[in-house]
PDB file of C-alpha atoms in Angstrom:
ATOM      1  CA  UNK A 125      10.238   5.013 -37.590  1.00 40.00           C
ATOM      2  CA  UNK A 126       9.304   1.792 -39.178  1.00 42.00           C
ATOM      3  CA  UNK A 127       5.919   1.967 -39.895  1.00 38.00           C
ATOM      4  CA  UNK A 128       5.646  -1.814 -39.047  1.00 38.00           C
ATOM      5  CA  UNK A 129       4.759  -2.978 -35.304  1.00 35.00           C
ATOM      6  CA  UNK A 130       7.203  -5.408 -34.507  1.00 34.00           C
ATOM      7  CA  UNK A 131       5.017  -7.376 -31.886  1.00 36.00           C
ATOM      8  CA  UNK A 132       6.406 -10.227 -29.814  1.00 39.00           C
ATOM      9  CA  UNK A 133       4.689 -11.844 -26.732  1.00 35.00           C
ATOM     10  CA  UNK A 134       8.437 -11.504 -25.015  1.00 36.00           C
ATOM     11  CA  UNK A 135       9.241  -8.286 -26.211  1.00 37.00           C
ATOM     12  CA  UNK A 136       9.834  -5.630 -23.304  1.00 33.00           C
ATOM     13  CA  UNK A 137       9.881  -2.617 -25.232  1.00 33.00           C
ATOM     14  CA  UNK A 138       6.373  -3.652 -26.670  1.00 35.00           C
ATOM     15  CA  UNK A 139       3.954  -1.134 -26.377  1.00 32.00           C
ATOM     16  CA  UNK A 140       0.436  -3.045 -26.123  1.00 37.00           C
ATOM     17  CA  UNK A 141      -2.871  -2.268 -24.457  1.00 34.00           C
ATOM     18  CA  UNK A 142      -3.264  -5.153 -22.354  1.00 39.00           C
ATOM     19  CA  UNK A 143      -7.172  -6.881 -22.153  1.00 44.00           C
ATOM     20  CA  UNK A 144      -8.436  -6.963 -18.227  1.00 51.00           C
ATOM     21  CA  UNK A 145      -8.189 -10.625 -16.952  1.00 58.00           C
ATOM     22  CA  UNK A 146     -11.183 -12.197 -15.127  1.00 70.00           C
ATOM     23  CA  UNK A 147     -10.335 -13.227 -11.826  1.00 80.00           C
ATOM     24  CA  UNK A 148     -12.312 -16.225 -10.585  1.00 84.00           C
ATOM     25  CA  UNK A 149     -12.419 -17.212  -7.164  1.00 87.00           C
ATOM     26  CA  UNK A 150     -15.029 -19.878  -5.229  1.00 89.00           C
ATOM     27  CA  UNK A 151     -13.495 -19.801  -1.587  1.00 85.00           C
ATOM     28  CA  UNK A 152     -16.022 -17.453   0.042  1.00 87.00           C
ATOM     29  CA  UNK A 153     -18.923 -19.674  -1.249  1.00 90.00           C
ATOM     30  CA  UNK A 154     -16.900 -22.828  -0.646  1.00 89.00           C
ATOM     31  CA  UNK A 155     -16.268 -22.065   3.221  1.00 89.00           C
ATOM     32  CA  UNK A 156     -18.667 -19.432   4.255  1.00 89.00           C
ATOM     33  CA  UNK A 157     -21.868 -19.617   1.622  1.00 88.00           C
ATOM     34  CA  UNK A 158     -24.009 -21.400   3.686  1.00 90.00           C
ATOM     35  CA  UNK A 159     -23.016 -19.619   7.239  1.00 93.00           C
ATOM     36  CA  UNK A 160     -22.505 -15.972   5.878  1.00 92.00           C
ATOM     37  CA  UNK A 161     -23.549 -16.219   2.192  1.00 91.00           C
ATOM     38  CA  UNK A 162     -23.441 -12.212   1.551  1.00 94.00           C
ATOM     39  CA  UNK A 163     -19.884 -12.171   2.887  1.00 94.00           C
ATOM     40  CA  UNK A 164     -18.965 -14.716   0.648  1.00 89.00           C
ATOM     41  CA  UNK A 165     -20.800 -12.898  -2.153  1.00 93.00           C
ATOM     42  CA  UNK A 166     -18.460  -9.667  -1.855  1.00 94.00           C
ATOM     43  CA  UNK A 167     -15.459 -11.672  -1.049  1.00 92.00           C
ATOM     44  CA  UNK A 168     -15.530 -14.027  -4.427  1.00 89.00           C
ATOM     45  CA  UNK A 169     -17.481 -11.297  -6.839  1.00 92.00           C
ATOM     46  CA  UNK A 170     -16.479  -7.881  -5.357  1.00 92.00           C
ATOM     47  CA  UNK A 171     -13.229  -8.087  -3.789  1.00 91.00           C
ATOM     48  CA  UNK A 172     -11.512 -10.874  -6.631  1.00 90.00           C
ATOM     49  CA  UNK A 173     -14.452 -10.682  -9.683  1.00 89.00           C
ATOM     50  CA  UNK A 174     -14.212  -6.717  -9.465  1.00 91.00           C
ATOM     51  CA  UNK A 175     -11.111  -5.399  -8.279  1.00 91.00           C
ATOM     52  CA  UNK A 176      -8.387  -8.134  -8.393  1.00 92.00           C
ATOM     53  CA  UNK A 177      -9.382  -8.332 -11.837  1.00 90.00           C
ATOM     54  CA  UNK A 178      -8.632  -5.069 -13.029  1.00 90.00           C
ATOM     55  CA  UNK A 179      -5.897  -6.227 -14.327  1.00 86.00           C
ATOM     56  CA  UNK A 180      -5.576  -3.586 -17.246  1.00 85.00           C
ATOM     57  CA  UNK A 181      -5.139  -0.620 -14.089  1.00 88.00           C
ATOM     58  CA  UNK A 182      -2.796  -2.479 -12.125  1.00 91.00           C
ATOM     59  CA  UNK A 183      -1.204  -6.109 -12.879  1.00 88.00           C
ATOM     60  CA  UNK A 184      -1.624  -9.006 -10.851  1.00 89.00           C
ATOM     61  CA  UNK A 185       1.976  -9.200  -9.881  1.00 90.00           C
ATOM     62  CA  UNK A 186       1.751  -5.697  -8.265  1.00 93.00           C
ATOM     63  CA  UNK A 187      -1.284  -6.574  -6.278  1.00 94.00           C
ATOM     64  CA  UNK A 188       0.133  -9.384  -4.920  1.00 94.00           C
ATOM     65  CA  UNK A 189       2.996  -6.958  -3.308  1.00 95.00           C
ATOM     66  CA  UNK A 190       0.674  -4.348  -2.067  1.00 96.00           C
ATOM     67  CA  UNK A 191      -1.890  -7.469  -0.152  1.00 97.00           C
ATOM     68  CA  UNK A 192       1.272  -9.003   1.148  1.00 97.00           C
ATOM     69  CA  UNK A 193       2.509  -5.644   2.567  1.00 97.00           C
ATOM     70  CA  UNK A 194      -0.864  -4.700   4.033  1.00 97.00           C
ATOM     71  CA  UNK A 195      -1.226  -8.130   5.428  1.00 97.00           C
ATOM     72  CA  UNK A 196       2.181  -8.392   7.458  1.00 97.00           C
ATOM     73  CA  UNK A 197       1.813  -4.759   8.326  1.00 96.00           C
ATOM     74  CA  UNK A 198      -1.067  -5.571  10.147  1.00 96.00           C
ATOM     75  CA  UNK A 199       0.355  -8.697  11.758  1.00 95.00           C
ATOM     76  CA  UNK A 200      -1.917 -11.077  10.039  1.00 94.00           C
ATOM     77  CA  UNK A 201       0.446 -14.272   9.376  1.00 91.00           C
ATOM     78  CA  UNK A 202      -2.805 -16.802   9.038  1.00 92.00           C
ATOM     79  CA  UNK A 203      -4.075 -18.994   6.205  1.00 91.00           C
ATOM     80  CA  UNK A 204      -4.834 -15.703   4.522  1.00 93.00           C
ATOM     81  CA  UNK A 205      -1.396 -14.510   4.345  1.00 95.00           C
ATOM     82  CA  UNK A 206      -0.210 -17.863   3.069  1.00 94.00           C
ATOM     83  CA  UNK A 207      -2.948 -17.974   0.184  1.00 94.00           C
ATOM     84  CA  UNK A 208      -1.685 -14.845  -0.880  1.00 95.00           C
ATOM     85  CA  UNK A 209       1.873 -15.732  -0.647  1.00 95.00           C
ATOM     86  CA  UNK A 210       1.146 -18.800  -2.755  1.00 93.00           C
ATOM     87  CA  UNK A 211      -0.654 -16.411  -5.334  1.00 92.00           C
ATOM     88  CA  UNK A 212       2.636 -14.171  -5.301  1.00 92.00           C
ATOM     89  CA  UNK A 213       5.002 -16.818  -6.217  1.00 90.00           C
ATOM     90  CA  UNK A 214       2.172 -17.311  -9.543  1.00 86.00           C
ATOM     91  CA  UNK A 215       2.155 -14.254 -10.381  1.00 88.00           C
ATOM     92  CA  UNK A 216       5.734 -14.501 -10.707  1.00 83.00           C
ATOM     93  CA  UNK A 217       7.827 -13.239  -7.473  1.00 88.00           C
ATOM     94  CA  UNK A 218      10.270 -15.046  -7.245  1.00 84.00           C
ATOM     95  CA  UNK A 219      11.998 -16.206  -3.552  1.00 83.00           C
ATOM     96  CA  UNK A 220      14.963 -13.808  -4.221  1.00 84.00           C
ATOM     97  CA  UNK A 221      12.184 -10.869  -4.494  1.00 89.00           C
ATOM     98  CA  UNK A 222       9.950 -11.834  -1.858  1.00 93.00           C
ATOM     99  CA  UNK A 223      12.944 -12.060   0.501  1.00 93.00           C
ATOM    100  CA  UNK A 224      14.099  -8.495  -0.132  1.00 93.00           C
ATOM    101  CA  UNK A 225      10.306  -7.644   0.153  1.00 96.00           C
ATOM    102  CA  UNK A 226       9.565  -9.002   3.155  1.00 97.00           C
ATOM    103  CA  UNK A 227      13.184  -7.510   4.186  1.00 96.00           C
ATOM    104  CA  UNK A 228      11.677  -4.055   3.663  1.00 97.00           C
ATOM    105  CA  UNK A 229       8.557  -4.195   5.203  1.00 97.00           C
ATOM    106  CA  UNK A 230      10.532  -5.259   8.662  1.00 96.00           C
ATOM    107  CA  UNK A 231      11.970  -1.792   8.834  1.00 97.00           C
ATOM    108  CA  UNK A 232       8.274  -0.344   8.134  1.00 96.00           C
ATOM    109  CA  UNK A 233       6.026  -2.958  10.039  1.00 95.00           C
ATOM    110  CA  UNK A 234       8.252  -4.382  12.619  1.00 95.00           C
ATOM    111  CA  UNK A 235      11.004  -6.797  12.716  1.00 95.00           C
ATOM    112  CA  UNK A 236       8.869  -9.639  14.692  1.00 95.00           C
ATOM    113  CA  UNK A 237       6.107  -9.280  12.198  1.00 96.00           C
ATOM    114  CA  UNK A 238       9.036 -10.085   9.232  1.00 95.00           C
ATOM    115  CA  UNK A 239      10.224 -13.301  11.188  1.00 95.00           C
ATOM    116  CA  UNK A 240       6.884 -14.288  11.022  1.00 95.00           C
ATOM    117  CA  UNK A 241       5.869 -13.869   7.499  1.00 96.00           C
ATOM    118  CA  UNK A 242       9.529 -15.354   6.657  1.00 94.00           C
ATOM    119  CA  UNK A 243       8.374 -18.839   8.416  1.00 93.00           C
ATOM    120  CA  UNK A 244       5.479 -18.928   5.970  1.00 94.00           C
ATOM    121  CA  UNK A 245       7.116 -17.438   2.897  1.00 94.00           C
ATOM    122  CA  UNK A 246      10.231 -20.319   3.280  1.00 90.00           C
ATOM    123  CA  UNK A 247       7.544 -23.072   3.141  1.00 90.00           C
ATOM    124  CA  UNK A 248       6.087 -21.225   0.080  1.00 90.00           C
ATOM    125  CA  UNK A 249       9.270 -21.098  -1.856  1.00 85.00           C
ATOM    126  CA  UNK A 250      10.833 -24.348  -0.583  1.00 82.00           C
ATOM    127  CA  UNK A 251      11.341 -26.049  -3.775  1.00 70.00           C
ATOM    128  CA  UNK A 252      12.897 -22.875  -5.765  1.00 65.00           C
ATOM    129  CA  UNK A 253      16.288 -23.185  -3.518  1.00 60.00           C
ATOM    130  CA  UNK A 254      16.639 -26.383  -5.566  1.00 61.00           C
ATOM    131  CA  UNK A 255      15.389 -24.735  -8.723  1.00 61.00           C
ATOM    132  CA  UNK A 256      18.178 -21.904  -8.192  1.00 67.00           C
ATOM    133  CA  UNK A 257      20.908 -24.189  -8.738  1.00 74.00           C
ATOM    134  CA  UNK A 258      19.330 -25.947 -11.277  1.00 83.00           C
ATOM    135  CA  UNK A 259      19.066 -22.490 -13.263  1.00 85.00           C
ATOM    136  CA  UNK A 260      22.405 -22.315 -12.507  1.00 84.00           C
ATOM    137  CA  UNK A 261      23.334 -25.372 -13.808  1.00 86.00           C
ATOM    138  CA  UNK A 262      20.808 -24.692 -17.147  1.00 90.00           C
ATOM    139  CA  UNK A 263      22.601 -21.366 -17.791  1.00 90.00           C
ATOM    140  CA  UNK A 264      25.775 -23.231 -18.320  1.00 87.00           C
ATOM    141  CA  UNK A 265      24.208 -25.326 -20.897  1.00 85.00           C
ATOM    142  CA  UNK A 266      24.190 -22.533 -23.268  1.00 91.00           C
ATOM    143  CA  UNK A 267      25.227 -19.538 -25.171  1.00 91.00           C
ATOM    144  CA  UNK A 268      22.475 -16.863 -24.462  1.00 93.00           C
ATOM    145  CA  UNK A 269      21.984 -15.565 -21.613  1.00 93.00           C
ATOM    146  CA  UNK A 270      18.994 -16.008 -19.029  1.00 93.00           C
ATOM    147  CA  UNK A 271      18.334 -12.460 -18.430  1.00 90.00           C
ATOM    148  CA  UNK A 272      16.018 -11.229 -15.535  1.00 90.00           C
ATOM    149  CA  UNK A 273      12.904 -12.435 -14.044  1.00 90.00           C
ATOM    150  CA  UNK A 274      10.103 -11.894 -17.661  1.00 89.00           C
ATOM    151  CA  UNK A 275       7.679  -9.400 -14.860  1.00 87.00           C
ATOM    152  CA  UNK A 276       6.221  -7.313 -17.779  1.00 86.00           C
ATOM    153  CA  UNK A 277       4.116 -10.107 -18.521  1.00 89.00           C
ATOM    154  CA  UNK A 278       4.067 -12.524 -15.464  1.00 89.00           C
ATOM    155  CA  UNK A 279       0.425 -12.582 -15.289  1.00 89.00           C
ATOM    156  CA  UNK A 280       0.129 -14.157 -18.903  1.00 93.00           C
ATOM    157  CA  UNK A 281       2.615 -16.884 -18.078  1.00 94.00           C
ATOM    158  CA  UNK A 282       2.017 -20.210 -15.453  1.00 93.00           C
ATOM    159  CA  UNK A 283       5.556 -20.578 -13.373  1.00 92.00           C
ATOM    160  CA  UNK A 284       8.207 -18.414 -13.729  1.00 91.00           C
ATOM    161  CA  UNK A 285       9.841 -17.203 -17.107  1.00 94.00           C
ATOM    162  CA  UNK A 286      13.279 -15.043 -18.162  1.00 94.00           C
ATOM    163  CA  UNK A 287      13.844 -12.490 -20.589  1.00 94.00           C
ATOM    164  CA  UNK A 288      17.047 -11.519 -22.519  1.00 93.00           C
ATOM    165  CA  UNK A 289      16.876  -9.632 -24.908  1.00 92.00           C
ATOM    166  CA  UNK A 290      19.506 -10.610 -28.175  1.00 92.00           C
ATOM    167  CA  UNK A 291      18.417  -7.893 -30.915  1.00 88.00           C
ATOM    168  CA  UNK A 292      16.733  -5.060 -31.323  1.00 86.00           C
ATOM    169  CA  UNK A 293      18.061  -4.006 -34.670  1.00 84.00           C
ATOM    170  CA  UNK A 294      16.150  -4.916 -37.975  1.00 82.00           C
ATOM    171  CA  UNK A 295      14.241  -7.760 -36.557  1.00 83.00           C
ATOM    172  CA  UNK A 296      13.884  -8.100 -32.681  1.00 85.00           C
ATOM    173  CA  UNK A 297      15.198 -10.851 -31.130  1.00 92.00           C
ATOM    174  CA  UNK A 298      14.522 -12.550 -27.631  1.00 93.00           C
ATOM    175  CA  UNK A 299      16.176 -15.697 -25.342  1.00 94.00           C
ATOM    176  CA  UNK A 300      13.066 -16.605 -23.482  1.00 96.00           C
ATOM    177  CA  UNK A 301      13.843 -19.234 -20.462  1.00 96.00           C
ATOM    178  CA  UNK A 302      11.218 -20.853 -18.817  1.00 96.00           C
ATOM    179  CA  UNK A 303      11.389 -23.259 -15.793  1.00 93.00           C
ATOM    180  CA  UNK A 304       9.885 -26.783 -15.693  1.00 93.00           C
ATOM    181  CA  UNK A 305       6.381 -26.789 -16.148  1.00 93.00           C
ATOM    182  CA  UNK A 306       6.289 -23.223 -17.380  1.00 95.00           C
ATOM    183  CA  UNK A 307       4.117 -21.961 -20.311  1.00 95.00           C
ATOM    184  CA  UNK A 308       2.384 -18.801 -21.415  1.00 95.00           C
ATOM    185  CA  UNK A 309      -1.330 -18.701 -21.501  1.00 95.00           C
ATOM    186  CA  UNK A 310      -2.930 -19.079 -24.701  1.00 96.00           C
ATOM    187  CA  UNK A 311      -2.343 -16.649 -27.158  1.00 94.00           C
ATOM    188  CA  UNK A 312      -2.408 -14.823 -30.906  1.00 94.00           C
ATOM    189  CA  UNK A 313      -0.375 -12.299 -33.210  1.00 92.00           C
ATOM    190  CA  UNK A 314      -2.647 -10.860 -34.834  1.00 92.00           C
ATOM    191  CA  UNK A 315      -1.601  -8.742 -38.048  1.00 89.00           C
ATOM    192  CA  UNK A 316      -3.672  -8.260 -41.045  1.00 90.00           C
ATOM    193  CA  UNK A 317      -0.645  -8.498 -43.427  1.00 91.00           C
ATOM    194  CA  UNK A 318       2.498 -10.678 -42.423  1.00 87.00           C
ATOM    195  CA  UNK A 319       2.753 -10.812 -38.688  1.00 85.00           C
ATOM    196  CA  UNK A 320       3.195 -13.883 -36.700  1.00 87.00           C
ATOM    197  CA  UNK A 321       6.253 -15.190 -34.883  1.00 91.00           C
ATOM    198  CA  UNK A 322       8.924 -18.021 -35.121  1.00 94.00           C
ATOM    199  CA  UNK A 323      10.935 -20.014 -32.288  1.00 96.00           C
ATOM    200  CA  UNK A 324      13.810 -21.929 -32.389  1.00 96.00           C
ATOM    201  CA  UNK A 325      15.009 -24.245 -29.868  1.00 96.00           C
ATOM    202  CA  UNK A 326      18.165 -23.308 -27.906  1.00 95.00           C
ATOM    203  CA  UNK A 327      18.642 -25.393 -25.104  1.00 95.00           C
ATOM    204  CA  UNK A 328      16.293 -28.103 -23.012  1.00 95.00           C
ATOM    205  CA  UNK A 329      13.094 -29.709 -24.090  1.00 95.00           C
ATOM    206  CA  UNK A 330       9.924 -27.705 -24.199  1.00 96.00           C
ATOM    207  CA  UNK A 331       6.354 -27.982 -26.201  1.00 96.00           C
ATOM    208  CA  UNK A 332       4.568 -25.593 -28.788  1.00 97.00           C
ATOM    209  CA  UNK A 333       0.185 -26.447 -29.597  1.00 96.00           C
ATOM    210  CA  UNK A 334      -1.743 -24.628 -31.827  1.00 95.00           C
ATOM    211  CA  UNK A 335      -5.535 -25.166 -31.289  1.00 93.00           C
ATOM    212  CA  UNK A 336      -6.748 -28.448 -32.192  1.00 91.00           C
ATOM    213  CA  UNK A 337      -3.550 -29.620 -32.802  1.00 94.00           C
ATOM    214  CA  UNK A 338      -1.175 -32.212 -30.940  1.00 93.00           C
ATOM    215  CA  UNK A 339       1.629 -30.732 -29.295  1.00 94.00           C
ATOM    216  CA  UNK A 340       4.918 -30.669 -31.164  1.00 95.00           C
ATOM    217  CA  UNK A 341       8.411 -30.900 -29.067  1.00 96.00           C
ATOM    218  CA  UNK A 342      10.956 -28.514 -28.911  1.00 96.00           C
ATOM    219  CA  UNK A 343      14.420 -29.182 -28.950  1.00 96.00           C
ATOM    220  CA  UNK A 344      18.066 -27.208 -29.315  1.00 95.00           C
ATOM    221  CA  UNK A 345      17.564 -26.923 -33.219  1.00 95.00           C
ATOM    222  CA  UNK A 346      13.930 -27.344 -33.265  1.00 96.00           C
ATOM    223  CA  UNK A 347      12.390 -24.197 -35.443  1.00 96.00           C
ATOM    224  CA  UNK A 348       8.506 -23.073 -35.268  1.00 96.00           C
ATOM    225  CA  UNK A 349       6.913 -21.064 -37.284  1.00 95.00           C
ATOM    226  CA  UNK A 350       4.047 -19.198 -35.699  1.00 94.00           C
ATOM    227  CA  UNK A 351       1.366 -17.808 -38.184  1.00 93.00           C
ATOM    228  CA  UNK A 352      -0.476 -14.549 -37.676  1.00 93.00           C
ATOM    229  CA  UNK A 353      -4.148 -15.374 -36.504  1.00 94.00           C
ATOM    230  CA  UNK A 354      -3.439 -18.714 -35.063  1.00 95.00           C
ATOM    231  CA  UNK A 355      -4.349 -19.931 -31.507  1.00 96.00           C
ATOM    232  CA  UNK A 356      -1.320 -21.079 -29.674  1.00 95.00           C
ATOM    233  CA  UNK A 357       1.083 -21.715 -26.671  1.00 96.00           C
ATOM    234  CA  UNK A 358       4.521 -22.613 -25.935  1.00 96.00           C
ATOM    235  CA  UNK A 359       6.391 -23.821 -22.798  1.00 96.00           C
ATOM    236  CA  UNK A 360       8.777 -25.924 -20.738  1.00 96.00           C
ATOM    237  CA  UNK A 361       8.167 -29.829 -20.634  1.00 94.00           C
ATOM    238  CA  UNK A 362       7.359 -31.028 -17.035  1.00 92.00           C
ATOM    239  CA  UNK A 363      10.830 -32.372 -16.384  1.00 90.00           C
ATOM    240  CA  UNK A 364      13.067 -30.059 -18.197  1.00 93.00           C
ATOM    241  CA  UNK A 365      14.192 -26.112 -18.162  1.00 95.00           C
ATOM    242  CA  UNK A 366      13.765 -24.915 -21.842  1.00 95.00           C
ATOM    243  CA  UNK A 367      14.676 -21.932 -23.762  1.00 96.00           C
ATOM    244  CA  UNK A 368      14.022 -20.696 -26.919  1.00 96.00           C
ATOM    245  CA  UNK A 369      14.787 -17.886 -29.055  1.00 96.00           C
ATOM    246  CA  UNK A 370      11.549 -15.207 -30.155  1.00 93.00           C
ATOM    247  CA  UNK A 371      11.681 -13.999 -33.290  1.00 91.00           C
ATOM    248  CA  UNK A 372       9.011 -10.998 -34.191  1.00 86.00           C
ATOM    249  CA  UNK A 373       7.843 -11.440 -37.639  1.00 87.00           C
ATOM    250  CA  UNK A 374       6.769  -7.545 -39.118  1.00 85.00           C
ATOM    251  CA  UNK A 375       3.301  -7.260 -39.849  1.00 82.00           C
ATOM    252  CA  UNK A 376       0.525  -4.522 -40.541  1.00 87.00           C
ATOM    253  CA  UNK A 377      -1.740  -3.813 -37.873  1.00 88.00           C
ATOM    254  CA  UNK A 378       0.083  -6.368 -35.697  1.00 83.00           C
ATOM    255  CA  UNK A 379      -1.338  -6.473 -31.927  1.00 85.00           C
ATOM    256  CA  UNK A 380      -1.472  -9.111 -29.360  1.00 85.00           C
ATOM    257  CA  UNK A 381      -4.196 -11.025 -28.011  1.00 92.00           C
ATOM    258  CA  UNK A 382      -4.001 -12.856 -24.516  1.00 91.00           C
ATOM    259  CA  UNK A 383      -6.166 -15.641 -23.878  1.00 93.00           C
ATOM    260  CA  UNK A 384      -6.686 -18.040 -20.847  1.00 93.00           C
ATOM    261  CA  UNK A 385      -4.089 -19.722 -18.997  1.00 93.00           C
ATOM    262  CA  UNK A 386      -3.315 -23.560 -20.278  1.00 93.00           C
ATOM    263  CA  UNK A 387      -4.262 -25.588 -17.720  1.00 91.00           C
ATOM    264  CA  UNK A 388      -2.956 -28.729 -15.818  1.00 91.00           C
ATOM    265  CA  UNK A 389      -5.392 -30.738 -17.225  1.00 89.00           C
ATOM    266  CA  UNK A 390      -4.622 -29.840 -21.124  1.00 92.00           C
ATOM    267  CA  UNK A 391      -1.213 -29.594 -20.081  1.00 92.00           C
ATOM    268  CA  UNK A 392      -1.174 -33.028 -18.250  1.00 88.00           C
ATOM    269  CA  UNK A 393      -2.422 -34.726 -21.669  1.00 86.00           C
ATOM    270  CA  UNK A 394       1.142 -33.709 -23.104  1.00 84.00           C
ATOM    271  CA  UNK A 395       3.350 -36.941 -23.785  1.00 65.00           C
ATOM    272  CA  UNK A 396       6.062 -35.398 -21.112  1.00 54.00           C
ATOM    273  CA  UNK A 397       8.274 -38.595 -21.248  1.00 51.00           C
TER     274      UNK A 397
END
């Protein structure tokens, strides 16, 4: 075996220990702090600071499944179920999954309880009937395929992404797709020889920042050459579908480091056109 980690932030057969994710969450203190402040407490700092956040035992997409089973199975189809819809669909179910998951909780839970929780998940996913077609459509615009739904590492990525693999013979090779607005958190290859990664456009328009850097556009053609040790991100422009092809770059002692999601502010200074 190669004695060489070929590391890749795409890369499904990747075999990385994954750092635990802080969850942050204010609603108990926002709605309940002053009324029932110790409830509020355990809700924000226990339940999300503590146990949604052990992210490293079980990944954020999975708890998102197991809250929105226990939920319906227990008839609750309030503001609670609809938060944690709205978390599901971030964490990267997409309305194809959470159809056939709601589909199979009806025969556990009871059909009226899955007619309910469909009402809420419809509204939820509303916009992604449009954004099927327009997959559709994006697929067709090039040679590489889509692939499936990138769920390995949904929880490092903001919107939904696509994986398909290419190569996996002398250097490994991924099609990554990502949907408008799209990106993957913050992020480094580290490697203390060689190491790194390199993109090239293949089809759409889509950014790539290194820290303290302005953003630099991606288009079909467009190739990026991604140091070992280097802060960075990469992503779908705001109006566009984007893919790009991942190419691992061998390195000693090669390992990847997740950072903190990109938000809609620093992504909102990006000159989306």
């Amino acid at each position: 075996m190669n004695k060489f980690l070929l590391f890749s932030v795409f890369s499904i057969l990747t075999i990385n220990v994954m750092a635990q994710e802080k969850i942050v969450q204010t609603a108990g203190r926002d709605q309940l702090g002053a009324f029932a402040p110790k409830f509020a407490e355990l809700n924000d700092d226990v339940l999300f600071g503590e146990v949604w956040s052990r992210t490293d035992k079980l990944g954020l997409r999975d708890r998102s499944v197991v809250t929105i089973a226990s939920l319906i199975s227990q008839g609750i189809t309030d503001n609670s179920l609809v938060f944690h819809l709205q978390s599901a669909r971030k964490n990267g179910i997409t309305r194809t999954e959470i159809a056939e998951i709601i589909t199979h909780i009806g025969f556990y839970a009871g059909w009226p309880k899955a007619w309910a929780a469909f009402n809420l998940a419809k509204g939820v996913w509303a916009e992604d009937t449009a954004g099927e077609d327009a997959k559709a459509a994006f697929q067709r615009e090039m040679i590489f395929p889509i692939g499936e739904p990138n769920t390995a590492y949904a929880q490092y990525f903001t919107g939904n992404s696509y994986l398909a693999p290419i190569s996996r013979e002398q250097v490994s090779i991924s099609n990554v797709t990502f949907e408008p607005r799209c990106r993957n958190n913050w992020h480094i290859h580290r490697a203390t020889n060689g190491g790194g990664q390199m993109l090239i456009g293949v089809a759409g328009r889509g950014w790539y920042q290194e820290e303290g850097k302005p953003a630099v556009e991606i288009l079909p053609g467009t190739v990026i050459h991604i140091p070992a040790n280097v802060k960075h991100w990469h992503g779908a422009a705001a109006d566009s579908w984007f893919a790009h092809l991942a190419f691992e770059v061998p390195g000693e002692n090669a390992s990847n480091e997740w950072l903190k999601p990109v938000t809609d502010e620093e992504y909102g200074q990006l000159d989306q056109r």
